[in-house]
Amino acid sequence: MAPASRSPLAEVWMALAVRGIEQDGPLDDAHALAEAARLQAAPQQRLRERAWLLGERLGLVAQMARWREAAWLLGAALAVAVVLLANGLVLAMLTDARSINAGSALVAALGVHAFTLLLWLVALLLPGRSGPGAWGRLSFGPLLLQALARLPMGPRPQAQALARAAAQMLQRARLAPWAFGLVSHLVWSAAFVLVLGALWLAFAFREYRLTWETTILSADLFAAFVQATGRLPGLLGFPVSEVAGRASAQAPLVLPARAAAWWLLGCVTVYGLLPRLLCAALCAVVWQRRKGRIQIDTSDPYFSQLLARFAALQPGCVTDAEHPAPQGPASLATLAPGAAGQALAVVGFELPQGQDWPPGAWAAAALIERISGTLDERRSVLGALARLRPRALVLVCNAAATPDRGTERFLREACAHAGHCALWLADPPAGRGQPQRQRWRDWLDAAGLQGVASFAQPTDALAWAEQHHDHSRTAP
């Protein structure tokens, strides 16, 4: 089976069909929603993409393809309708007695046609009522749409959903009179062609008498009627002047057979075939010019909710991003040699729960603290460092952790209250993975913290601390 032709019109049609199905309950569309958001950016395109993906899953796309393959059935249905209509009109005019009442024949040929054409014109003036009204019931367009929905091709619910969606789409776009009218005008045009062919053959090989009979109407009225109706056919070359001249006799009268036949053929052509051809051409032009305007109505609550769900899938947008420094990394600020005291401070920063603390080899330190990194803890430790002003500060961090802006900010603020700073990258607890100390050293260089010494072993950090503080002045 050939795939359904995917066009903007078909996508809108599919979206309305899926909407009709979801009126009975929402569908599981998580995958379709995410896929549509990934493939499309515009709201209209996302709605169409989601509907098409769901239509493929529900069999609606396959049903569209079946309708496309059933075009020959649609053509056969139109042909049958045309033949039946033409035969009905011809049989209403031609009788076995070969005597045709001119007025009755003209009414039989053009009466239903004029009535349906008038309803179509009313539908153009009242587009909101064009669907379920009288014209909608008499038009060939809705009848053929319902016939397609009832064809034994695929599941019935899918076909009904597509039929309802097609009618809704045309009515909302105010194209129902033009689309359905195009079908009806083409059917009537084909019917009049057959009628004219049948009348020409009948008049060419059989002799008919066209008469005018009346009980209460005068022959002068008939003469005026013939003259009025024969004016336009006469302009097109139909010989009707002889019929108008004989129409003044007393009724009942028998008209000249040849001239009366041309009068009837001319009236069917001018008042039947030509209006339908002109209306069909007008409908085709309007349809081609306006079908591109068919869009999904995003103000509809159903589609508005879908757009809100698409918006919820979008990643968060940073409206006040942190701006980098205009120049290179700032250098580390520490206390001047004369401003720092002689004490040693050790601070554990964001260490894992299994890390041993306090370290036993640091008994000479005047300040030993461990913080998890909360704002209150940072303020408390920075206040203690500001009061102590240690000559050496050792910040203990987890070597397996990833340095970030918070670590850099605390390190700069803490070192501002000390004479010298060092970073001890402690090993994580057993079983927690291997440390990544080189990443910390690269980070120190990139952040402009080359003045901070880094150590992997506690003995090296302790030896560095002993070189930068005076044991004799260390607080007990």
XYZ file of C-alpha atoms in Angstrom:
476
model
C 0.000 0.000 0.000
C 1.371 3.402 -0.965
C 2.019 5.768 1.957
C -0.380 8.611 2.519
C 0.648 11.886 0.932
C 1.898 14.120 3.744
C 1.093 17.749 3.118
C 0.221 20.697 5.399
C -3.446 20.118 4.613
C -3.192 16.417 5.441
C -1.368 17.225 8.702
C -4.101 19.628 9.838
C -6.675 17.019 8.884
C -4.777 14.449 10.968
C -4.551 16.807 13.959
C -8.327 17.281 13.968
C -8.885 13.536 13.619
C -6.636 12.818 16.623
C -8.426 15.559 18.540
C -11.746 13.854 17.876
C -10.391 10.516 19.095
C -8.971 12.072 22.262
C -12.376 13.471 23.170
C -13.124 9.964 24.459
C -9.947 9.939 26.547
C -6.325 11.115 26.314
C -3.825 8.979 24.447
C -0.407 7.863 25.657
C 1.611 10.430 23.729
C 4.808 10.788 25.770
C 7.017 9.483 22.964
C 5.177 11.419 20.241
C 5.338 14.612 22.300
C 9.074 14.312 22.934
C 9.799 13.356 19.331
C 7.774 16.273 17.971
C 9.583 18.661 20.318
C 12.914 17.306 19.093
C 12.103 17.437 15.381
C 10.164 20.699 15.148
C 10.539 24.179 16.637
C 7.443 26.119 15.542
C 4.210 25.524 17.549
C 2.112 24.672 14.475
C 4.716 22.212 13.221
C 5.000 20.540 16.607
C 1.245 20.029 16.830
C 1.193 18.564 13.326
C 4.195 16.306 13.976
C 2.657 14.926 17.172
C -0.648 14.262 15.428
C 1.043 12.531 12.507
C 3.071 10.267 14.805
C -0.065 9.327 16.720
C -1.935 8.870 13.439
C 0.645 6.350 12.301
C 0.211 4.433 15.548
C -3.598 4.543 15.426
C -3.858 3.551 11.777
C -5.174 6.907 10.573
C -2.300 7.391 8.144
C -2.949 3.943 6.707
C -6.633 4.817 6.378
C -5.719 7.954 4.442
C -3.651 5.819 2.098
C -6.596 3.450 1.617
C -8.847 6.357 0.691
C -6.239 7.471 -1.809
C -6.221 4.025 -3.397
C -10.027 4.046 -3.389
C -10.105 7.027 -5.724
C -11.401 4.753 -8.464
C -14.341 3.844 -6.234
C -15.031 7.537 -5.762
C -14.921 8.013 -9.527
C -17.273 5.078 -10.018
C -19.703 6.496 -7.454
C -19.666 9.861 -9.226
C -20.251 8.153 -12.578
C -23.233 6.248 -11.194
C -24.673 9.418 -9.701
C -24.226 11.257 -12.977
C -25.869 8.517 -15.025
C -28.816 8.210 -12.654
C -29.301 11.956 -12.575
C -29.056 12.303 -16.345
C -31.414 9.393 -16.999
C -33.921 10.806 -14.546
C -33.889 14.165 -16.278
C -34.175 12.661 -19.757
C -36.996 10.320 -18.769
C -38.839 13.231 -17.206
C -38.746 15.089 -20.527
C -39.140 12.339 -23.130
C -42.297 10.186 -23.198
C -43.383 7.259 -25.284
C -46.163 9.352 -26.775
C -43.468 11.588 -28.314
C -45.367 14.656 -27.213
C -43.427 16.910 -24.881
C -44.984 19.677 -22.865
C -42.400 22.447 -23.247
C -42.995 24.007 -19.821
C -42.947 20.682 -17.979
C -39.800 19.565 -19.804
C -37.978 22.748 -18.893
C -39.001 22.463 -15.231
C -37.973 18.794 -15.168
C -34.551 19.622 -16.627
C -33.775 22.718 -14.579
C -35.996 22.658 -11.494
C -33.874 20.581 -9.092
C -30.731 22.115 -10.524
C -31.993 25.659 -9.841
C -33.086 24.731 -6.321
C -29.742 23.181 -5.327
C -27.843 26.034 -6.959
C -29.867 28.505 -4.916
C -29.063 26.574 -1.728
C -25.371 26.706 -2.594
C -25.532 30.475 -3.039
C -27.262 30.742 0.346
C -24.474 28.626 1.858
C -21.934 31.155 0.589
C -23.794 33.952 2.367
C -24.243 31.901 5.549
C -21.010 29.866 5.785
C -21.559 28.967 9.425
C -24.732 27.074 8.521
C -23.462 25.356 5.425
C -22.695 22.033 7.044
C -25.885 20.556 8.518
C -28.360 22.599 6.508
C -30.514 21.617 3.566
C -27.718 22.237 1.084
C -25.422 19.997 3.143
C -27.951 17.154 2.936
C -28.570 17.607 -0.831
C -24.947 18.240 -1.862
C -22.925 15.429 -3.410
C -19.796 16.382 -1.418
C -20.974 15.331 2.078
C -22.712 12.280 0.614
C -19.499 11.071 -1.001
C -17.532 11.760 2.196
C -19.924 9.604 4.189
C -19.774 6.939 1.485
C -15.990 6.828 1.863
C -16.351 6.489 5.624
C -18.625 3.477 5.143
C -16.430 1.651 2.654
C -15.209 -1.752 3.938
C -11.592 -0.599 3.937
C -9.837 -0.656 7.290
C -11.273 -0.138 10.779
C -14.552 1.745 10.876
C -13.664 4.096 13.815
C -10.638 5.474 11.970
C -12.695 6.150 8.859
C -15.416 7.907 10.856
C -12.813 10.010 12.673
C -11.277 11.117 9.380
C -14.688 11.932 7.892
C -15.707 14.063 10.881
C -12.336 15.804 10.912
C -12.581 16.627 7.197
C -16.013 18.197 7.648
C -14.840 20.185 10.702
C -11.727 21.408 8.916
C -13.686 22.675 5.920
C -16.376 24.314 8.034
C -13.895 26.106 10.309
C -11.960 27.401 7.319
C -15.246 28.414 5.627
C -14.332 26.251 2.676
C -17.147 23.703 2.949
C -19.368 25.412 0.325
C -16.424 25.694 -2.044
C -15.048 22.162 -1.576
C -18.395 20.361 -1.484
C -19.765 22.735 -4.123
C -16.936 21.828 -6.486
C -17.958 18.177 -6.308
C -21.643 18.975 -6.819
C -21.019 21.354 -9.714
C -18.847 18.798 -11.475
C -21.526 16.133 -11.045
C -24.220 18.443 -12.382
C -22.004 19.534 -15.279
C -21.370 15.933 -16.286
C -25.080 15.178 -15.938
C -26.058 18.067 -18.212
C -23.519 16.926 -20.796
C -25.164 13.492 -20.816
C -28.632 15.047 -20.891
C -27.750 17.215 -23.864
C -26.233 14.225 -25.650
C -29.293 12.105 -25.002
C -31.671 14.869 -26.141
C -29.643 15.487 -29.281
C -29.732 11.795 -30.179
C -33.441 11.577 -29.405
C -34.288 14.644 -31.475
C -31.968 13.536 -34.298
C -33.463 10.076 -34.830
C -37.009 10.377 -33.515
C -39.762 12.911 -34.077
C -41.117 14.692 -30.997
C -43.775 17.373 -30.787
C -43.315 20.167 -28.260
C -46.630 21.570 -27.187
C -47.945 24.192 -24.813
C -51.029 23.326 -22.853
C -52.704 25.338 -20.140
C -56.039 25.699 -18.456
C -55.840 29.096 -16.836
C -52.778 30.702 -18.405
C -52.867 32.537 -21.697
C -50.808 31.867 -24.792
C -49.386 35.387 -24.525
C -47.800 34.439 -21.215
C -46.180 31.467 -22.907
C -44.948 33.703 -25.721
C -43.328 36.041 -23.211
C -41.803 33.071 -21.409
C -40.316 31.666 -24.613
C -38.976 35.052 -25.670
C -37.378 35.653 -22.237
C -35.816 32.220 -21.939
C -34.735 32.139 -25.577
C -32.883 35.446 -25.549
C -29.590 34.118 -24.149
C -29.610 30.908 -26.228
C -30.306 33.088 -29.286
C -27.212 35.164 -28.530
C -25.199 31.939 -28.573
C -26.569 30.942 -31.962
C -29.511 28.716 -31.062
C -32.428 29.288 -33.577
C -35.320 30.137 -31.244
C -36.941 33.087 -33.070
C -39.436 30.878 -34.936
C -40.634 29.371 -31.632
C -41.206 32.839 -30.168
C -43.147 33.906 -33.269
C -45.540 30.958 -33.159
C -46.093 31.182 -29.412
C -48.783 33.819 -29.779
C -51.357 31.388 -31.156
C -54.215 30.122 -29.076
C -53.340 27.280 -26.700
C -53.056 24.381 -26.988
C -50.558 24.744 -29.780
C -47.937 22.582 -31.416
C -44.609 24.315 -31.856
C -42.314 23.830 -34.860
C -40.491 20.652 -33.940
C -36.986 21.635 -35.057
C -37.020 25.138 -33.566
C -38.605 23.911 -30.328
C -35.954 21.205 -29.985
C -33.181 23.779 -30.369
C -34.945 26.005 -27.854
C -35.000 23.197 -25.284
C -31.369 22.276 -25.978
C -30.351 25.935 -25.728
C -32.141 26.448 -22.423
C -30.552 23.328 -20.901
C -27.127 24.502 -22.102
C -27.392 28.162 -21.073
C -29.338 27.781 -17.813
C -28.060 24.378 -16.775
C -24.617 23.446 -18.071
C -22.937 26.860 -18.277
C -23.800 28.005 -14.700
C -22.499 24.744 -13.311
C -19.263 24.976 -15.295
C -18.718 28.569 -14.176
C -19.463 27.687 -10.532
C -17.126 24.684 -10.682
C -14.335 26.887 -12.059
C -14.978 29.482 -9.350
C -14.877 26.821 -6.626
C -11.631 25.403 -7.980
C -9.977 28.832 -8.034
C -11.128 29.697 -4.498
C -10.041 26.301 -3.194
C -6.568 26.615 -4.684
C -6.118 30.121 -3.293
C -7.469 29.477 0.210
C -6.458 25.941 1.060
C -3.039 27.196 2.180
C -4.740 29.208 4.925
C -5.975 26.102 6.704
C -4.124 26.055 10.017
C -4.558 24.566 13.463
C -6.502 26.873 15.750
C -4.059 27.278 18.643
C -6.673 29.200 20.640
C -8.660 25.978 20.957
C -8.332 24.691 24.576
C -7.224 21.267 23.333
C -4.324 22.629 21.290
C -3.490 25.287 23.899
C -2.981 22.548 26.460
C -0.702 20.674 24.077
C 1.391 23.799 23.506
C 1.720 24.206 27.279
C 2.990 20.628 27.512
C 5.513 21.338 24.765
C 6.666 24.429 26.674
C 7.142 22.327 29.816
C 9.607 20.114 27.912
C 11.880 23.055 27.159
C 15.054 23.334 29.290
C 15.247 26.159 31.811
C 16.587 29.480 30.620
C 19.105 31.419 32.741
C 17.960 35.023 32.840
C 20.739 36.345 35.111
C 23.826 34.336 34.318
C 26.995 34.715 36.346
C 29.387 36.796 34.290
C 33.085 35.915 34.226
C 35.674 38.439 35.227
C 36.586 40.768 32.370
C 40.283 39.919 32.746
C 42.222 36.824 33.780
C 41.812 35.011 37.106
C 42.348 37.161 40.160
C 45.485 36.519 42.180
C 45.300 35.112 45.706
C 45.131 37.723 48.497
C 46.767 36.850 51.844
C 47.763 38.791 54.970
C 50.979 40.782 54.972
C 53.850 39.096 56.905
C 53.561 41.594 59.743
C 49.760 41.307 60.002
C 49.585 37.528 60.485
C 50.034 35.835 63.819
C 51.982 32.648 64.578
C 49.100 30.160 64.854
C 48.151 27.186 62.668
C 44.588 26.556 61.456
C 43.178 23.380 59.857
C 39.733 23.428 58.191
C 38.046 20.387 56.623
C 35.784 21.480 53.745
C 32.986 19.250 52.364
C 34.667 16.001 53.443
C 32.752 12.704 53.034
C 31.053 11.201 56.060
C 33.569 8.363 56.424
C 36.598 10.667 56.529
C 38.575 10.489 59.797
C 38.399 13.737 61.745
C 40.087 15.416 63.491
C 43.508 14.370 62.207
C 45.610 13.255 65.170
C 48.913 14.719 63.899
C 47.547 18.272 64.029
C 47.332 18.659 67.791
C 49.402 21.843 67.667
C 46.788 23.633 65.538
C 45.010 26.531 67.230
C 41.872 26.027 65.113
C 40.553 22.693 63.884
C 37.139 22.850 62.199
C 35.140 20.740 59.787
C 32.268 22.192 57.785
C 29.899 20.772 55.191
C 29.774 24.034 53.235
C 26.568 25.661 54.472
C 26.393 29.442 54.590
C 26.229 29.618 58.391
C 29.219 27.298 58.788
C 31.267 29.338 56.341
C 30.485 32.571 58.157
C 31.430 31.035 61.524
C 34.783 29.689 60.304
C 35.663 32.893 58.440
C 34.899 34.879 61.604
C 37.186 32.615 63.647
C 39.956 32.970 61.069
C 39.569 36.743 61.037
C 40.060 36.824 64.808
C 42.928 34.288 64.851
C 44.813 35.555 61.764
C 46.901 32.340 61.487
C 50.271 32.354 59.855
C 49.513 29.007 58.162
C 46.139 27.698 57.026
C 45.608 24.138 55.731
C 42.339 23.480 53.913
C 41.536 19.764 53.777
C 39.388 18.662 50.762
C 38.288 15.356 49.322
C 40.631 14.478 46.449
C 37.861 12.540 44.650
C 35.513 15.532 44.667
C 35.200 18.047 41.825
C 36.323 21.626 42.592
C 33.688 24.249 41.848
C 32.991 27.948 42.274
C 31.906 27.483 45.883
C 35.210 25.859 46.765
C 37.154 28.620 45.036
C 35.166 31.367 46.777
C 35.671 29.857 50.256
C 39.372 29.248 49.626
C 39.937 32.881 48.597
C 37.971 34.238 51.560
C 39.756 31.959 54.044
C 43.234 32.679 52.704
C 42.567 36.404 52.996
C 42.764 35.936 56.826
C 46.001 33.897 56.808
C 49.640 34.525 55.970
C 50.137 31.293 53.989
C 47.668 28.754 52.598
C 47.947 25.118 51.567
C 45.559 22.497 50.233
C 45.695 18.935 51.491
C 43.895 16.614 49.055
C 42.913 13.803 51.385
C 42.243 10.322 50.066
C 38.549 9.337 50.138
C 37.371 6.485 52.396
C 38.170 2.976 51.254
C 36.091 1.779 48.385
C 35.106 5.265 47.203
C 37.364 5.397 44.151
C 40.779 6.792 43.275
C 41.610 10.462 43.906
C 42.072 12.798 41.013
C 44.633 15.212 42.394
C 45.951 16.360 39.037
C 42.544 17.812 38.257
C 42.772 19.902 41.440
C 46.246 21.160 40.532
C 45.082 22.135 37.066
C 42.112 23.871 38.610
C 44.366 25.848 40.996
C 46.433 27.063 38.066
C 43.381 27.971 35.969
C 41.776 29.849 38.886
C 44.873 31.924 39.580
C 45.567 30.138 42.896
C 49.159 29.186 42.200
C 50.092 30.626 45.618
C 48.234 27.794 47.348
C 50.504 24.827 47.963
C 48.916 21.409 47.417
C 49.878 18.123 49.052
C 48.774 14.542 48.605
C 50.222 13.154 51.851
C 49.403 14.438 55.349
C 53.069 14.256 56.368
C 54.014 16.668 53.586
C 51.236 19.053 54.597
C 52.326 18.854 58.245
C 55.950 19.553 57.334
C 54.842 22.620 55.361
C 52.779 23.857 58.314
C 55.698 23.492 60.755
C 57.804 25.739 58.561
C 55.278 28.575 58.701
C 54.276 28.873 62.362
C 56.028 29.271 65.686
C 55.276 26.459 68.175
C 56.167 28.603 71.087
C 53.359 31.086 70.341
C 50.670 28.658 69.366
C 47.646 28.775 71.607
C 47.155 25.609 73.665
